[in-house]
Amino acid sequence: MKVFRILLAVCMLAASGLAAATNYTLWINGRGGGGTIGDYDSFGAWGPATTAAGVNKKAVNWDGRSSISSQSGKVRDALDCFCTGANWCYVAVHSAGDLMIGYTLANYGSSARLKKNAAPNSSGVCGNTDGTSQTGWNIKWVRVASGAGGGSELSDAGSWAVSEPLVQDLKTTTARAMYNHNTTHNIWFYMYAGAKGTLYSAILPGQDDEAVAYHSTGGVSGSAGGAYCNPSDWFCNDLTLGTAANEGGNAKWSYHSVAFRDDNEAYSHSGEGNWAGIVSVVRNAVVNTAL
Amino acid sequence: MAGDGAFAGVLNPGQTGLAGFNGTIRTEVRFTAGGRKGFVLFDVIYSPELPATWTGQVRESTENGSLNFYLKADVRQPGRYVVTGRVDDARGRPFALATFNDMLGSGPQEVKLVVFGKLMRDGEPVLPLTLRDVDGYLLKENTDPDRGLMPRLEGRVYSSKTYPLKNFSDAEWESEERTRYLTELEKDRGMARSALQAFDPAQPLPASACEPKSAAPQPR
């Protein structure tokens, strides 16, 4: 009888666990990688895993050098794991992680997803719950640190290793033609654009963070990049805050809003393995809002 | 150069050594203008395979208050197909981008491109609508190149009949996904209001922009 009661209690706990709604914060890395693929507690791409980074934080690792399309499955595995059924996700991305989540949502955001149990195996794949599926994932928002969804002229100009497949994807025209950037499935992308950069200012148009220019980090639409700056620069069109069209009339992609523009030119592209640079601005916002 | 000041060139991969190539072909043009050197890049995605072809047959239908275009295709490779078509109104004004993203089996299939009813009612296009420039590809998972291209349908593809706009529904989009998101938003909103009230019980809660004015909380 005692065994039966314990079993009953365990079953009830399991059932309540399945039904309980949990929020997760997913961090999707950019170029370079650094974490262990499939290990959602491996924050090597970001900084110390002990640092606060949103509720139930998970590191969604991909290798950071292969093409976006070949690695998108790693991201879909994570979204299936933590962002289906009763569970919801906040998503934070850095650099090419913007291209990754944008590609994944545009191409697979309307697909049927089996509901998963948020208990990953060593490959990062979770088990099914009840065998039912849902359309797309449960995502509250995406916060983007220096997003490379619009590509980088450093890739165009051959400043990065041309043998790296990701570098080919990061060419401005390629990145912008890769998928429909307006198709986020109504999930908001909050853009954080850094501007501490002078090293490549001859190659990157307008303001940049030494890796990506404002046309990309600000989510400016179009088949190629352009020059966008801070309001203090009189000789260059302003990147506007929010969703408004930029000075000069170019619109942002749908469901893209500039949440932070680096008017003081204080934040660089790299997180320096310590949640630094523009990543620090996003992390701060995530800590305050991913609850 | 055609005498209009513009330089032009044609790339036809199928008639070159790139005929069997699958991926992005880049044409790089280096130039000098006004004493300054520059370069410009032209990328095209090319695939020698044909995962599906268009039959050329298109039909239209008004269903559930929306206007649907059905394009017939002969599918050789089953899988997820992504198709887009641009829709102009009778004045040539770009009006909509109709999209399809779903699984297709082998054999004769129809690709449905929807112009949603409420968009017709809100946008008030001058009918008939013209469907043009249809692009489609088979999306391949976890590989690069990730797509096998269908032949592009360039220019006008089909023109609709003329309908009174009132024939279309002005109802908002409804789906399980939309309801799921609105339910979660309502839950978050309730938690935020509770937290705000707990933070300073003496302060009245701000009126909600989402509720009728009569339902808004009154100052205490």
CSV table of C-alpha atoms in Angstrom, one decimal, chain A residues 14 44 79 96 158:
chain,number,residue,atom,x,y,z
A,14,ALA,CA,5.1,14.2,-12.9
A,44,GLY,CA,31.3,29.4,-23.1
A,79,LEU,CA,13.0,25.9,-29.5
A,96,ALA,CA,25.1,36.0,-36.5
A,158,GLY,CA,37.2,39.6,-47.6
